[in-house]
Each structure stands twice: as structure tokens, then as C-alpha cells.
mmCIF file of C-alpha atoms and ligand atoms in Angstrom:
data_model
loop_
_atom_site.group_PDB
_atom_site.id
_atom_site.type_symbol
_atom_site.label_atom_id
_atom_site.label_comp_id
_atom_site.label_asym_id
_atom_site.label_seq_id
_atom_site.Cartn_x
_atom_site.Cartn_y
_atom_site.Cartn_z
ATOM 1 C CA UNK A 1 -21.614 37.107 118.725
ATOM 2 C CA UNK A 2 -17.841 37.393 119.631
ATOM 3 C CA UNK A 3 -16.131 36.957 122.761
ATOM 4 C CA UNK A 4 -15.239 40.143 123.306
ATOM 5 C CA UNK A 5 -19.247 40.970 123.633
ATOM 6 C CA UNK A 6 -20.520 38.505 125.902
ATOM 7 C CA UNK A 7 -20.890 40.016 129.450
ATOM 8 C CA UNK A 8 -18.209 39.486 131.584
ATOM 9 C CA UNK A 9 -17.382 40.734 134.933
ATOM 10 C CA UNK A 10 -13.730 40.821 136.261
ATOM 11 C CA UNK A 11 -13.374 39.060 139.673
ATOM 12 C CA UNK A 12 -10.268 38.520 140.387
ATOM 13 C CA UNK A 13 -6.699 39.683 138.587
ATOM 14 C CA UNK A 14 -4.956 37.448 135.932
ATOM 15 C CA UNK A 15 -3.516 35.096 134.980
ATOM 16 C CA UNK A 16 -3.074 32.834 137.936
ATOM 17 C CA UNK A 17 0.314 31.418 139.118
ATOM 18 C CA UNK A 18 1.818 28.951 137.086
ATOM 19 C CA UNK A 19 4.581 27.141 138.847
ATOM 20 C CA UNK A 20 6.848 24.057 138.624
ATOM 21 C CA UNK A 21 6.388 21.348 140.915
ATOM 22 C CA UNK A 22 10.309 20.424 140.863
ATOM 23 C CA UNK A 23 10.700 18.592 144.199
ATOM 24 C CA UNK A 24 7.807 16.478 142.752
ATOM 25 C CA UNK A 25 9.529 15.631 139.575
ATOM 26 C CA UNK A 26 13.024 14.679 141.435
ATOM 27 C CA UNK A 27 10.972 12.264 143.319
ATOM 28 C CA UNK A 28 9.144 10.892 140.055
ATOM 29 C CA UNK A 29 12.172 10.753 138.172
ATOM 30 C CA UNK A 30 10.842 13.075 135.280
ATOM 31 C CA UNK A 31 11.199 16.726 134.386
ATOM 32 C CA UNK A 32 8.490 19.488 133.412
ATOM 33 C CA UNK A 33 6.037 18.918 135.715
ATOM 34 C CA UNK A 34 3.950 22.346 136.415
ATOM 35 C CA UNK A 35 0.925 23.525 138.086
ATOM 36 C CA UNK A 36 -1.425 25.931 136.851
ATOM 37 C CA UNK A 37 -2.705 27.043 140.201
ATOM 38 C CA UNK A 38 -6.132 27.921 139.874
ATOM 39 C CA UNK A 39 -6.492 27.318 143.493
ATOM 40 C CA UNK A 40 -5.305 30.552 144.404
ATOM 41 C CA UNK A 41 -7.234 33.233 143.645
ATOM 42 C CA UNK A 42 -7.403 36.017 146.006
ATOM 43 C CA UNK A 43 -11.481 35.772 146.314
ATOM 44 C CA UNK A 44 -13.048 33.501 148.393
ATOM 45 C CA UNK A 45 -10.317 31.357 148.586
ATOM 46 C CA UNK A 46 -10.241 30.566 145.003
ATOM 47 C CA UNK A 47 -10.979 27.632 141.878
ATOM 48 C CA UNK A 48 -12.430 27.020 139.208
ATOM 49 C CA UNK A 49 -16.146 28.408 139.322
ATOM 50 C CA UNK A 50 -14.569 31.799 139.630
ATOM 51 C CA UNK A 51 -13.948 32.075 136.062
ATOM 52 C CA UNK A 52 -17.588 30.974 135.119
ATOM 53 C CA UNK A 53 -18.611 33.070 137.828
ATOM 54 C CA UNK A 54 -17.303 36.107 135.614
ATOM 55 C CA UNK A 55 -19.845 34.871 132.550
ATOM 56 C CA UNK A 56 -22.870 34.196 134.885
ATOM 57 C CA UNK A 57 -22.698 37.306 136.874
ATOM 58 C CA UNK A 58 -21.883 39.203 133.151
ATOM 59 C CA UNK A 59 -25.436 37.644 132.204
ATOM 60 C CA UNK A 60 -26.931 38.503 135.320
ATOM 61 C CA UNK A 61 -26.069 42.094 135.234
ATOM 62 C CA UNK A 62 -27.303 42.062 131.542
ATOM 63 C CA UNK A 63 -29.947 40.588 132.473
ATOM 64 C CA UNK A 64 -31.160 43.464 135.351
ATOM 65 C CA UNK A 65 -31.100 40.560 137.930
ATOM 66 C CA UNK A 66 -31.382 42.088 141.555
ATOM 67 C CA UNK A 67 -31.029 38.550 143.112
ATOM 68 C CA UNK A 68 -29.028 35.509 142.339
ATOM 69 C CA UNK A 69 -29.631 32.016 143.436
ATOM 70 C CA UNK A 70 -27.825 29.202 143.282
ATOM 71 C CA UNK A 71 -28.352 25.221 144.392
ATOM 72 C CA UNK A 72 -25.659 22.740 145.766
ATOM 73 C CA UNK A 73 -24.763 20.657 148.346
ATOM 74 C CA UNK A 74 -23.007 21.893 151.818
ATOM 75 C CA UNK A 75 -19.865 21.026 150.343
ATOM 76 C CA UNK A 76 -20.167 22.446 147.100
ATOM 77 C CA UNK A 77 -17.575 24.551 145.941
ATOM 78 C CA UNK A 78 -19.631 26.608 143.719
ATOM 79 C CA UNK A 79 -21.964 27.496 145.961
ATOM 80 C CA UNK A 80 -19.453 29.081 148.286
ATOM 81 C CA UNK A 81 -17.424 31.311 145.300
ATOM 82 C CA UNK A 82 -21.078 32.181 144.167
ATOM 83 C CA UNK A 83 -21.178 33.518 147.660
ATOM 84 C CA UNK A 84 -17.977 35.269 147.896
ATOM 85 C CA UNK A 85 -18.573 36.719 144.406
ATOM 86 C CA UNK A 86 -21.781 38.065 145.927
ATOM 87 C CA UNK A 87 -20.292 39.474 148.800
ATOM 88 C CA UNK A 88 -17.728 41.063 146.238
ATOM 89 C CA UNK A 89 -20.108 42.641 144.124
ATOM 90 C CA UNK A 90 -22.984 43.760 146.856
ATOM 91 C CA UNK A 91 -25.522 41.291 145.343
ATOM 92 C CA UNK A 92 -28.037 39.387 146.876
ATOM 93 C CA UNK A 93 -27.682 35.530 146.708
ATOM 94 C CA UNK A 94 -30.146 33.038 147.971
ATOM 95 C CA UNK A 95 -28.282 28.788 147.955
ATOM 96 C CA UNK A 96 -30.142 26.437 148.281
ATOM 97 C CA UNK A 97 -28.712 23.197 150.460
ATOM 98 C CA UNK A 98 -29.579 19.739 149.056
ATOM 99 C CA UNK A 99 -29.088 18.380 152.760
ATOM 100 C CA UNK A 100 -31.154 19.125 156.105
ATOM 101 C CA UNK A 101 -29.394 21.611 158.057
ATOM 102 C CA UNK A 102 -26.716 20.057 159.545
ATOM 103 C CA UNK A 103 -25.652 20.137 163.604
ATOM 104 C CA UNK A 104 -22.404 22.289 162.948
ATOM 105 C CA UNK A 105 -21.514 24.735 159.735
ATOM 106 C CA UNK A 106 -18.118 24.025 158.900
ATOM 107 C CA UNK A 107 -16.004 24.084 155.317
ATOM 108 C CA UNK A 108 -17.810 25.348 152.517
ATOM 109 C CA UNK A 109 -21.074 26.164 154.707
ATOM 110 C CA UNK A 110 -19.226 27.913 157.366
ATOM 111 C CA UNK A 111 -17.750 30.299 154.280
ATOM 112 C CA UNK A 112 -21.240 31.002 152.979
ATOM 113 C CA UNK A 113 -23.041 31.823 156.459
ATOM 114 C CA UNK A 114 -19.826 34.199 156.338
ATOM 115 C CA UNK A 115 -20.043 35.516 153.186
ATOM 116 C CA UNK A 116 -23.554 37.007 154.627
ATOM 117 C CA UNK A 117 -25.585 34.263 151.797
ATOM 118 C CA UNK A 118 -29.484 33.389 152.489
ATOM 119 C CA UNK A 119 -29.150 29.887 153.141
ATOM 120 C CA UNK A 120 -32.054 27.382 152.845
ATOM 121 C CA UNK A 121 -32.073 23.669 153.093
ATOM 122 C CA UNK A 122 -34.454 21.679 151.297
ATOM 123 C CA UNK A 123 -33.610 18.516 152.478
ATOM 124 C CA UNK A 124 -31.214 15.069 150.552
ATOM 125 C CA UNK A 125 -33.031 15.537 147.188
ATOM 126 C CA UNK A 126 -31.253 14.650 143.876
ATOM 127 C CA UNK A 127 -29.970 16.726 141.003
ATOM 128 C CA UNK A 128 -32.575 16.492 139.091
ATOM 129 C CA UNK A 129 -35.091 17.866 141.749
ATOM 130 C CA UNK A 130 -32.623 20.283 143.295
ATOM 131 C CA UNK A 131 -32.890 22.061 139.831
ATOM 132 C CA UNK A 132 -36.632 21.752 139.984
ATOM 133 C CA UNK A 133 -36.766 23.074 143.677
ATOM 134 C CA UNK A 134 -34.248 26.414 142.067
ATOM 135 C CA UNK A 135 -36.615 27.382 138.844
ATOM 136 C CA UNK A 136 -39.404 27.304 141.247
ATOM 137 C CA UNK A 137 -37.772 29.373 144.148
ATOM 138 C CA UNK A 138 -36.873 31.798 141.091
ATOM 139 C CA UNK A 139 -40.564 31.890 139.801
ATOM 140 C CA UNK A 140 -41.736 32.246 143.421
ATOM 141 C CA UNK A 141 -38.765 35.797 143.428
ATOM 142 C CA UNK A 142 -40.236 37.026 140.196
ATOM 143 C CA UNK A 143 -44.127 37.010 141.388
ATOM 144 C CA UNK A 144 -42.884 39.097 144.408
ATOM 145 C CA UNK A 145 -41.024 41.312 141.885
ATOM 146 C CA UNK A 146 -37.540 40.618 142.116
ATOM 147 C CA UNK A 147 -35.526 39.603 139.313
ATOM 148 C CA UNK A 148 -33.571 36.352 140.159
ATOM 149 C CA UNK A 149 -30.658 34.505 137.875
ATOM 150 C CA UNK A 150 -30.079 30.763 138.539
ATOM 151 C CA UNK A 151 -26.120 30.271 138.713
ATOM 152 C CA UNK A 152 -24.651 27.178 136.984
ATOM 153 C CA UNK A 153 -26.174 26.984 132.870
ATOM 154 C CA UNK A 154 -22.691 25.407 131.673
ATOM 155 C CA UNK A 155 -23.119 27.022 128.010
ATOM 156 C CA UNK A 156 -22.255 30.448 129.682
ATOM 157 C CA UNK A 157 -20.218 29.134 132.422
ATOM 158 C CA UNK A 158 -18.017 26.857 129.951
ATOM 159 C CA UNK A 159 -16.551 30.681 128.627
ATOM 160 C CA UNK A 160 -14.690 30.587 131.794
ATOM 161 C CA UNK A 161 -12.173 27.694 131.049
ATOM 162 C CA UNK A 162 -12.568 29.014 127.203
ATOM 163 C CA UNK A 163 -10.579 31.582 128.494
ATOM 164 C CA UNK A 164 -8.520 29.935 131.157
ATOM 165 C CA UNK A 165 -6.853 27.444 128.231
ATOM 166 C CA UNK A 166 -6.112 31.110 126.438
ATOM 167 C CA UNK A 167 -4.308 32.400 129.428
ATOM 168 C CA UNK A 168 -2.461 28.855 129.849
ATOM 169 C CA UNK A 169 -1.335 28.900 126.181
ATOM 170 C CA UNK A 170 -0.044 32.602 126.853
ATOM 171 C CA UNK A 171 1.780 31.668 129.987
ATOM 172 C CA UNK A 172 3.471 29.171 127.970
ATOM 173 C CA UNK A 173 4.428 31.335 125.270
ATOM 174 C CA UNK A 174 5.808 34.310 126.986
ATOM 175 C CA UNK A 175 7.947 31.512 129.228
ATOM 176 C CA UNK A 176 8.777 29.167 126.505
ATOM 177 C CA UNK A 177 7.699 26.383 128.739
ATOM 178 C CA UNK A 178 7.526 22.721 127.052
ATOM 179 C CA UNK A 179 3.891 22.093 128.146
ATOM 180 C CA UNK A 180 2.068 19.870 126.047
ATOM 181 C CA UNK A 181 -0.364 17.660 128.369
ATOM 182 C CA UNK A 182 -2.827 19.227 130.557
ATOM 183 C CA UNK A 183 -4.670 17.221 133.606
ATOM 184 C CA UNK A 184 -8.388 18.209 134.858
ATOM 185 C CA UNK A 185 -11.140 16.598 136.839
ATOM 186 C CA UNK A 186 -14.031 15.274 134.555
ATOM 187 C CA UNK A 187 -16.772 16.224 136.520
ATOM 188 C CA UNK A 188 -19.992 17.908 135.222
ATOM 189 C CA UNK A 189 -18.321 18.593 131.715
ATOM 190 C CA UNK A 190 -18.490 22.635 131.658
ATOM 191 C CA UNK A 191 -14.329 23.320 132.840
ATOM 192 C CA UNK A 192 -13.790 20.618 130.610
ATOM 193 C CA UNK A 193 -15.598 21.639 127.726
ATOM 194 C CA UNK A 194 -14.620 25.037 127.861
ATOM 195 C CA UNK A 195 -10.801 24.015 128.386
ATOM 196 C CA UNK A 196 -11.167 21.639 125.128
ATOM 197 C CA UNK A 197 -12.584 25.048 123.510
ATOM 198 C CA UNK A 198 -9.990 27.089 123.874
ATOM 199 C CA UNK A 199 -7.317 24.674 123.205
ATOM 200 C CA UNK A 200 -9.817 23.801 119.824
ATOM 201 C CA UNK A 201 -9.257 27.634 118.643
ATOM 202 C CA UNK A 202 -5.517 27.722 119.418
ATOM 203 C CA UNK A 203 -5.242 24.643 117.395
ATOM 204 C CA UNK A 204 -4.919 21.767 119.749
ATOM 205 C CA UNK A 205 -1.438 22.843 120.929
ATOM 206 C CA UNK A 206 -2.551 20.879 124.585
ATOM 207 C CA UNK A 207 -3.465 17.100 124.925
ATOM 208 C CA UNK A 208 -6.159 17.356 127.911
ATOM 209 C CA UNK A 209 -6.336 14.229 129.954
ATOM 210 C CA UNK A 210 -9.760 14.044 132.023
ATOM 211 C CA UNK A 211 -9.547 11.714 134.611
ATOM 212 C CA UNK A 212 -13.109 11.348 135.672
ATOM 213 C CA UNK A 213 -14.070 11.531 139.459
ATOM 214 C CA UNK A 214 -18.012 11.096 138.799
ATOM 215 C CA UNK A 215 -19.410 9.261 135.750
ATOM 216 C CA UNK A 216 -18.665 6.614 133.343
ATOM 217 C CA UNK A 217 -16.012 7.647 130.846
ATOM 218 C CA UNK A 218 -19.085 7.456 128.180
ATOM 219 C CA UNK A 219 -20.702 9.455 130.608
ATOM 220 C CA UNK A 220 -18.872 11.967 131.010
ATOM 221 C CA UNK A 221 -17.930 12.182 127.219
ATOM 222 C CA UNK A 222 -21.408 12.699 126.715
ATOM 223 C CA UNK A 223 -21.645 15.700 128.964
ATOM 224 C CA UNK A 224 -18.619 16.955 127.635
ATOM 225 C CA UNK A 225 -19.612 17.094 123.629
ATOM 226 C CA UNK A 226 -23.245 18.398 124.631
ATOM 227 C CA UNK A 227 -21.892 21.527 126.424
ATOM 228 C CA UNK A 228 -19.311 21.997 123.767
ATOM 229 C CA UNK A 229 -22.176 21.636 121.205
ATOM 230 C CA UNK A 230 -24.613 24.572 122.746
ATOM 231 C CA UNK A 231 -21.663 26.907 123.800
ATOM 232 C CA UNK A 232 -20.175 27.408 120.736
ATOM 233 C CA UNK A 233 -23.626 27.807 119.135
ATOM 234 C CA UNK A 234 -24.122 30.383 121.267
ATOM 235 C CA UNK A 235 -21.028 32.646 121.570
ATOM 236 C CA UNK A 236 -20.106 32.077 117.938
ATOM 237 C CA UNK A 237 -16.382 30.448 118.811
ATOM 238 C CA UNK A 238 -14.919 29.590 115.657
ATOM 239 C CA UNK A 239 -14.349 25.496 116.304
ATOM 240 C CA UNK A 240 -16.742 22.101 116.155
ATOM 241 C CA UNK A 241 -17.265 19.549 118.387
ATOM 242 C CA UNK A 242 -14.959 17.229 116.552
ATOM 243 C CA UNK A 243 -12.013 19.649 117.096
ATOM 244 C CA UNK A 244 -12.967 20.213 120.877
ATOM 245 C CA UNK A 245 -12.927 16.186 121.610
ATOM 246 C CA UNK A 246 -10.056 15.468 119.330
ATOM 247 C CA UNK A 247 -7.738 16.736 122.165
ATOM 248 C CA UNK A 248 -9.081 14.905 125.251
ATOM 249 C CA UNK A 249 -8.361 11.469 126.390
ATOM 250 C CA UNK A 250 -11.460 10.398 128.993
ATOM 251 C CA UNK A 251 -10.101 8.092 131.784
ATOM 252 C CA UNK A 252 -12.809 6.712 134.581
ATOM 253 C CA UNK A 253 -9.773 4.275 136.386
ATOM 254 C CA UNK A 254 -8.699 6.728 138.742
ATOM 255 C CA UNK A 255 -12.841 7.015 139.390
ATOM 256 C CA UNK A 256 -12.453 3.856 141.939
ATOM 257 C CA UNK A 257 -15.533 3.185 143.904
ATOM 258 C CA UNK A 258 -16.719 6.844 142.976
ATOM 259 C CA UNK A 259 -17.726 10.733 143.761
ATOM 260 C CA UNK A 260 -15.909 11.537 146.952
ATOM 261 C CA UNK A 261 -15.221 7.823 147.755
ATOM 262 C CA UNK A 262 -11.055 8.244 148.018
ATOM 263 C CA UNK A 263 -8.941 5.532 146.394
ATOM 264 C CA UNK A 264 -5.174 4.422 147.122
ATOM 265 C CA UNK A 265 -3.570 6.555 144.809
ATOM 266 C CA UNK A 266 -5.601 9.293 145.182
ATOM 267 C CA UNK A 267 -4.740 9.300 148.712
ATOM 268 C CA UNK A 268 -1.031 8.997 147.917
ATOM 269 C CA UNK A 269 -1.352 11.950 145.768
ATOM 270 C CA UNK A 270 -3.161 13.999 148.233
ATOM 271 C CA UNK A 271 0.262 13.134 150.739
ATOM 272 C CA UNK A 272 2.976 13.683 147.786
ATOM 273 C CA UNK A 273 1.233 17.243 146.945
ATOM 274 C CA UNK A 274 1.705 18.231 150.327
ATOM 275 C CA UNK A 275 4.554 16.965 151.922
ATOM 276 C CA UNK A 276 6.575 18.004 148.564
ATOM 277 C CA UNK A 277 5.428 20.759 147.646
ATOM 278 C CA UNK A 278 3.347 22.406 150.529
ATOM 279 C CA UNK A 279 0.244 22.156 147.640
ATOM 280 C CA UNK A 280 -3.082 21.337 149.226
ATOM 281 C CA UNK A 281 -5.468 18.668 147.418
ATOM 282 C CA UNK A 282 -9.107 17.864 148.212
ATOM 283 C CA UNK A 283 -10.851 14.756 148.499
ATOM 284 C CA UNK A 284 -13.514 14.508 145.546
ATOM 285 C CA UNK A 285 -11.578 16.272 142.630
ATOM 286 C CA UNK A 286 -8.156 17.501 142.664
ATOM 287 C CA UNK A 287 -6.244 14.420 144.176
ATOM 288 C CA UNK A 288 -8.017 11.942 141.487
ATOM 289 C CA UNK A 289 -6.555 14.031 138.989
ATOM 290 C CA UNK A 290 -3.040 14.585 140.688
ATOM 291 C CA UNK A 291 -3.241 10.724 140.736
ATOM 292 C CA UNK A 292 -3.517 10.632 137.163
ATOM 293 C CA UNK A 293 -0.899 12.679 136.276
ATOM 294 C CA UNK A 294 1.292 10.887 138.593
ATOM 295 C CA UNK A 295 0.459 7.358 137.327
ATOM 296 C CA UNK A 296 1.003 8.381 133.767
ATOM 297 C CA UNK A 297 4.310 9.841 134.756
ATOM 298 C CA UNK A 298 5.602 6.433 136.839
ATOM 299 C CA UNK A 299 4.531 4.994 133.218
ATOM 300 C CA UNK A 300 6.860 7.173 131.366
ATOM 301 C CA UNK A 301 3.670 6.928 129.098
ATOM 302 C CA UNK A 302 4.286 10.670 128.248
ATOM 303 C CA UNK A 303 7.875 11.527 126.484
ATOM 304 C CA UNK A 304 9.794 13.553 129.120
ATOM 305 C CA UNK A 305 10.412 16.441 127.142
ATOM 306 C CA UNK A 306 6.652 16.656 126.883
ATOM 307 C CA UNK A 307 5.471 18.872 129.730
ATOM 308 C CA UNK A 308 2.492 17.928 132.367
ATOM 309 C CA UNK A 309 0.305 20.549 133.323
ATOM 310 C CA UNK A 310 -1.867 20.257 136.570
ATOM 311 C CA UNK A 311 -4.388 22.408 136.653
ATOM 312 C CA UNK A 312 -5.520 22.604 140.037
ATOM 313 C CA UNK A 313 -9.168 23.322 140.346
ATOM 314 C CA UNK A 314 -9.741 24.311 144.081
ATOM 315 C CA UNK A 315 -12.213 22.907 146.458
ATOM 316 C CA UNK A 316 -9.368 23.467 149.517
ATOM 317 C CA UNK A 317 -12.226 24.777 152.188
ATOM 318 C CA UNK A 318 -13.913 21.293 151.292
ATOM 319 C CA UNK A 319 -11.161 19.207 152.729
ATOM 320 C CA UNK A 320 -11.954 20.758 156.558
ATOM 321 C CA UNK A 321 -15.019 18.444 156.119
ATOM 322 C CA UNK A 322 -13.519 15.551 154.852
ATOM 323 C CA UNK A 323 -11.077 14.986 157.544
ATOM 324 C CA UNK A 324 -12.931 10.994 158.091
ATOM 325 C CA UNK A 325 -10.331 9.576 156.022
ATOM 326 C CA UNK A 326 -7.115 11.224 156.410
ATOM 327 C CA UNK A 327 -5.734 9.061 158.892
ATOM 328 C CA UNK A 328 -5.648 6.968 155.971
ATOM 329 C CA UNK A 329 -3.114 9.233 154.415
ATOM 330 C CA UNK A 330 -0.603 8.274 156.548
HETATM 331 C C1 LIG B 1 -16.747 22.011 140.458
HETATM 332 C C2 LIG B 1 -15.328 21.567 140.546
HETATM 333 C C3 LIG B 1 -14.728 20.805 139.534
HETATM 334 C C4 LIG B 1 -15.496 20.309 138.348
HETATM 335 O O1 LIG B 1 -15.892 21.302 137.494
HETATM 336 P P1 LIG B 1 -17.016 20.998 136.400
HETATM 337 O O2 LIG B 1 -17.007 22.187 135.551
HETATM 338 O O3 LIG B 1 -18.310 20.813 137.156
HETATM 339 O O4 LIG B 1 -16.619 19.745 135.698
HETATM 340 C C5 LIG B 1 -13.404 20.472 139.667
HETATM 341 N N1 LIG B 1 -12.679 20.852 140.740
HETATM 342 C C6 LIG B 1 -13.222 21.570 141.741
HETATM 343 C C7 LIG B 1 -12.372 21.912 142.902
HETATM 344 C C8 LIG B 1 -14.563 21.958 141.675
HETATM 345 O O5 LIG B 1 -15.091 22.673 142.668
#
């Protein structure tokens, strides 16, 4: 199979803006500092699941599906661009809330009661039986005749980032910008792994740091190779795993005490994005990540000609329901 014939379906216009964060570098002392702005995207207020969105919703329409569901919690970001993307496209979309319904909708939730989404809560289970709960809502569609398609299978949704590390590379070209480093959250594995493929079949021109706001680094390194492994055996992409992983450096010391749980510098970050450069971080991903980038930089671990790329991932809506520890910010 090539690339060019696995379903996609356009969302949103490309490439994304691609800007340099020069008030931040003046204040860190180093040049070339850019970020790949992922964030905004004019659907649904943006990030990163939009670009998988355009391989699972490619499937789904391949597939004849008349109903898509998809599982998170309140807050997750995914579930609310699977909602907008919905909305876009005049699909149905059942989520399904790993919470009990909480007193007040706000954030995420309030944008998917918006978006017009069937929302169901099924109470503080884990991942593993969240996933459980979603094959059997989709069994329960298909007996009464519909034909669902679970979001989220990261060897489809890794194509996204497969093609958002092409569109980086071709910013850079056309630009002649010195980028050579390139900083994302290590999360689930499937933006990662599909950055690292991309960069694998342009030949490694990026080093990709992963800072990881989740899992053990051997954890996460884990994820990362498996979803690697099963997307390019299915879409064909002409790299290994060896090549993917050669390019990323797994960190899990920006992790602190863990998901969502905000740490010094990650609150620092989340203030120096902000206040110099009127660039919004969240809480569980992107400020972890800014805070690597800006500890690596203080360093001078990186040689300043060598440019840093932030690749900002989204999740803005998130941070109206994580406003418990900004006073902390300040
Ligand atoms: C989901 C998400 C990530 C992590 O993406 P994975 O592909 O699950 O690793 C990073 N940033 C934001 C804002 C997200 O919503």
C-alpha cells in the first residue's frame, strides 16, 4: 500500500503556522527557537488528534461507518476534536466518559455537549476497561444495524504525525530555517511514532526529544517501537523500527510526580510561554515539554546554531479545567 492510497479526509488547511519564539530566545540567551503551532487549527480549536483524525475518519468512510464512537476522559482532548470533526463532517459520534457525570460541563466537555456529541458516562473505570466498555457499545450498534468505527487504533492514527514531520521538513526547506531538534510530549506513543516515521523516510534530518508526561522512559519506548512496528507494516512506509528510534532521545525527568500532576518547571514554562509570547500551554502535556526544551536550552546542551522546534500539541480548552493550580504560576 502507499500513502497516497490510504483514506484520508482533509480537515483542516495546511501546513500550520510555524513561527519564531524570539522574545523567548532574548530571554534564554540563545537563538532559533521556533514553534510549530499545531495548536491552531481553525477546527475545534485545534492539536494534534486532528491530523489522525484525517486517517480514522478516511477508514471510517471506507469502511461505510454511519456512526463513530470514541472513549476518553472529560478532559480528553481527543474526544472533543473527534467531536468537532463530527460536527464538521455531519457524522454521528457517540463518547464515552470514563468519569460519572460531573456537577458542571466545562473545558473539553462543555465543547462536546456543543459540538451536538451523544455523551455517556460509564463511570472512573481504567483504560483497559474503557476499551472493553467501547468494542461492546460498538457490538451492541452493529446488532441494531448501524455501522460504528472506534476512534483511536494508533497504527492508522500514527499517519497523522507521518505526515506532520513531512510538512515540518518542507517548512524548513522552503524557509531555510536551521531546525535540527524537535520537542513533543511522550504520551501514548502514536504522535510520536508517527513523527519518528516521517523524519525515518526523510533520513533523520530532525533529532526528536520526547519528554515523557505519562510513563517510564522504558515505558514509553516500548509504546513507541510497537506502534512504529504495526504502522509501517501496514501502510508499506519504506523505513524499520531501528531507523524510527535512532532519532529520538526518551526523557521521563520532566515526568515529576506524573500525568497531570504539574512540576516547577513545568509551571515556569507554562508562565514564560505566555507572558512572552502570548502562547497558551496546558497542564498535562504541552508545558512538560516546553520545560524540556527550555532546560536543555539554559544547558546550552544543544549547539546554538542548531535550531529547537516546539511542536505544540494543543489541549488549550483543557486548561479552563485545570485552573486548581495556577495560582501557583505566579
Ligand atoms: C493526546 C495529546 C498528546 C499526546 O499524543 P499521543 O499521540 O497520545 O502521544 C499530546 N498533546 C496533546 C495536547 C494531546 O491532546
Amino acid at each position: 500500500m502507499k500513502l497516497s492510497q490510504i483514506p484520508r479526509l482533509p480537515l483542516i488547511e495546511q501546513p500550520t503556522p510555524l513561527e519564531e519564539l524570539k522574545r523567548l530566545e532574548i530571554y534564554l540567551s540563545r537563538p532559533n527557537i521556533y514553534a510549530k503551532r499545531d495548536d491552531c487549527m481553525p477546527l475545534g480549536l485545534g492539536g494534534n488528534k486532528i491530523r489522525s483524525l484525517e486517517f480514522w475518519l478516511g477508514a471510517a468512510l471506507e469502511k461505510k461507518a454511519n456512526v463513530l464512537v470514541v472513549a476518553g476522559a472529560p478532559v480528553s482532548n481527543q474526544c472533543r476534536l473527534a467531536a468537532a470533526a463530527a460536527a464538521k463532517t455531519g457524522m454521528k459520534l457517540l463518547i464515552l466518559h470514563s468519569s460519572e457525570r460531573p456537577a458542571k460541563y466545562e473545558g473539553n466537555l462543555l465543547l462536546n455537549q456543543l459540538f451536538g456529541a451523544e455523551i455517556h458516562f460509564i463511570g472512573p473505570v481504567d483504560e483497559e476497561e474503557r476499551g472493553r466498555i467501547a468494542r461492546e457499545s460498538c457490538a451492541e450498534l452493529e446488532r441494531q444495524g448501524l455501522h460504528p468505527y472506534l476512534i483511536g487504533d494508533p497504527t492508522v492514527g500514527a499517519l497523522g504525525y507521518f505526515t506532520g514531520a513531512l510538512e515540518l521538513h518542507d517548512q524548513v526547506k522552503a524557509r531555510a530555517l536551521p531546525i535540527r531538534h524537535v520537542f513533543l510530549p511522550g504520551s501514548m506513543g502514536t504522535t510520536e511514532a508517527g513523527f519518528l516515521m516521517g523524519n525515518a523516510v526523510l533520513g533523520n534530518p530532525f533529532t526528536v526529544h520526547l519528554p515523557s508526561v505519562e510513563y517510564n522512559r522504558h515505558e514509553l519506548e516500548a509504546k513507541i517501537s510497537a506502534i512504529c512496528e504495526k504502522s509501517i507494516a501496514w501502510s508499506g512506509l519504506d523505513c524499520t523500527v531501528a531507523q524510527c528510534m535512532n532519532s529520538a532521545v526518551i526523557y521521563d525527568n520532566y515526568l515529576g510526580d506524573g500525568y497531570n500532576v504539574p512540576t516547577h518547571a513545568s509551571l515556569e514554562a507554562l508562565r514564560l510561554a505566555a507572558s512572552l509570547e502570548g502562547m497558551v500551554l496546558e497542564n498535562i502535556y504541552t508545558s512538560k515539554t516546553f520545560a524540556c526544551l527550555i532546560d536543555l536550552a539554559r544547558r546550552n546542551s544543544l549547539p546554538s546554531n542548531d535550531g529547537l522546534c516546539f511542536i505544540h500539541t494543543g489541549g488549550v480548552p483543557a486548561l479552563f479545567a485545570q485552573q486548581g493550580f495556577i495560582e501557583e504560576v505566579f
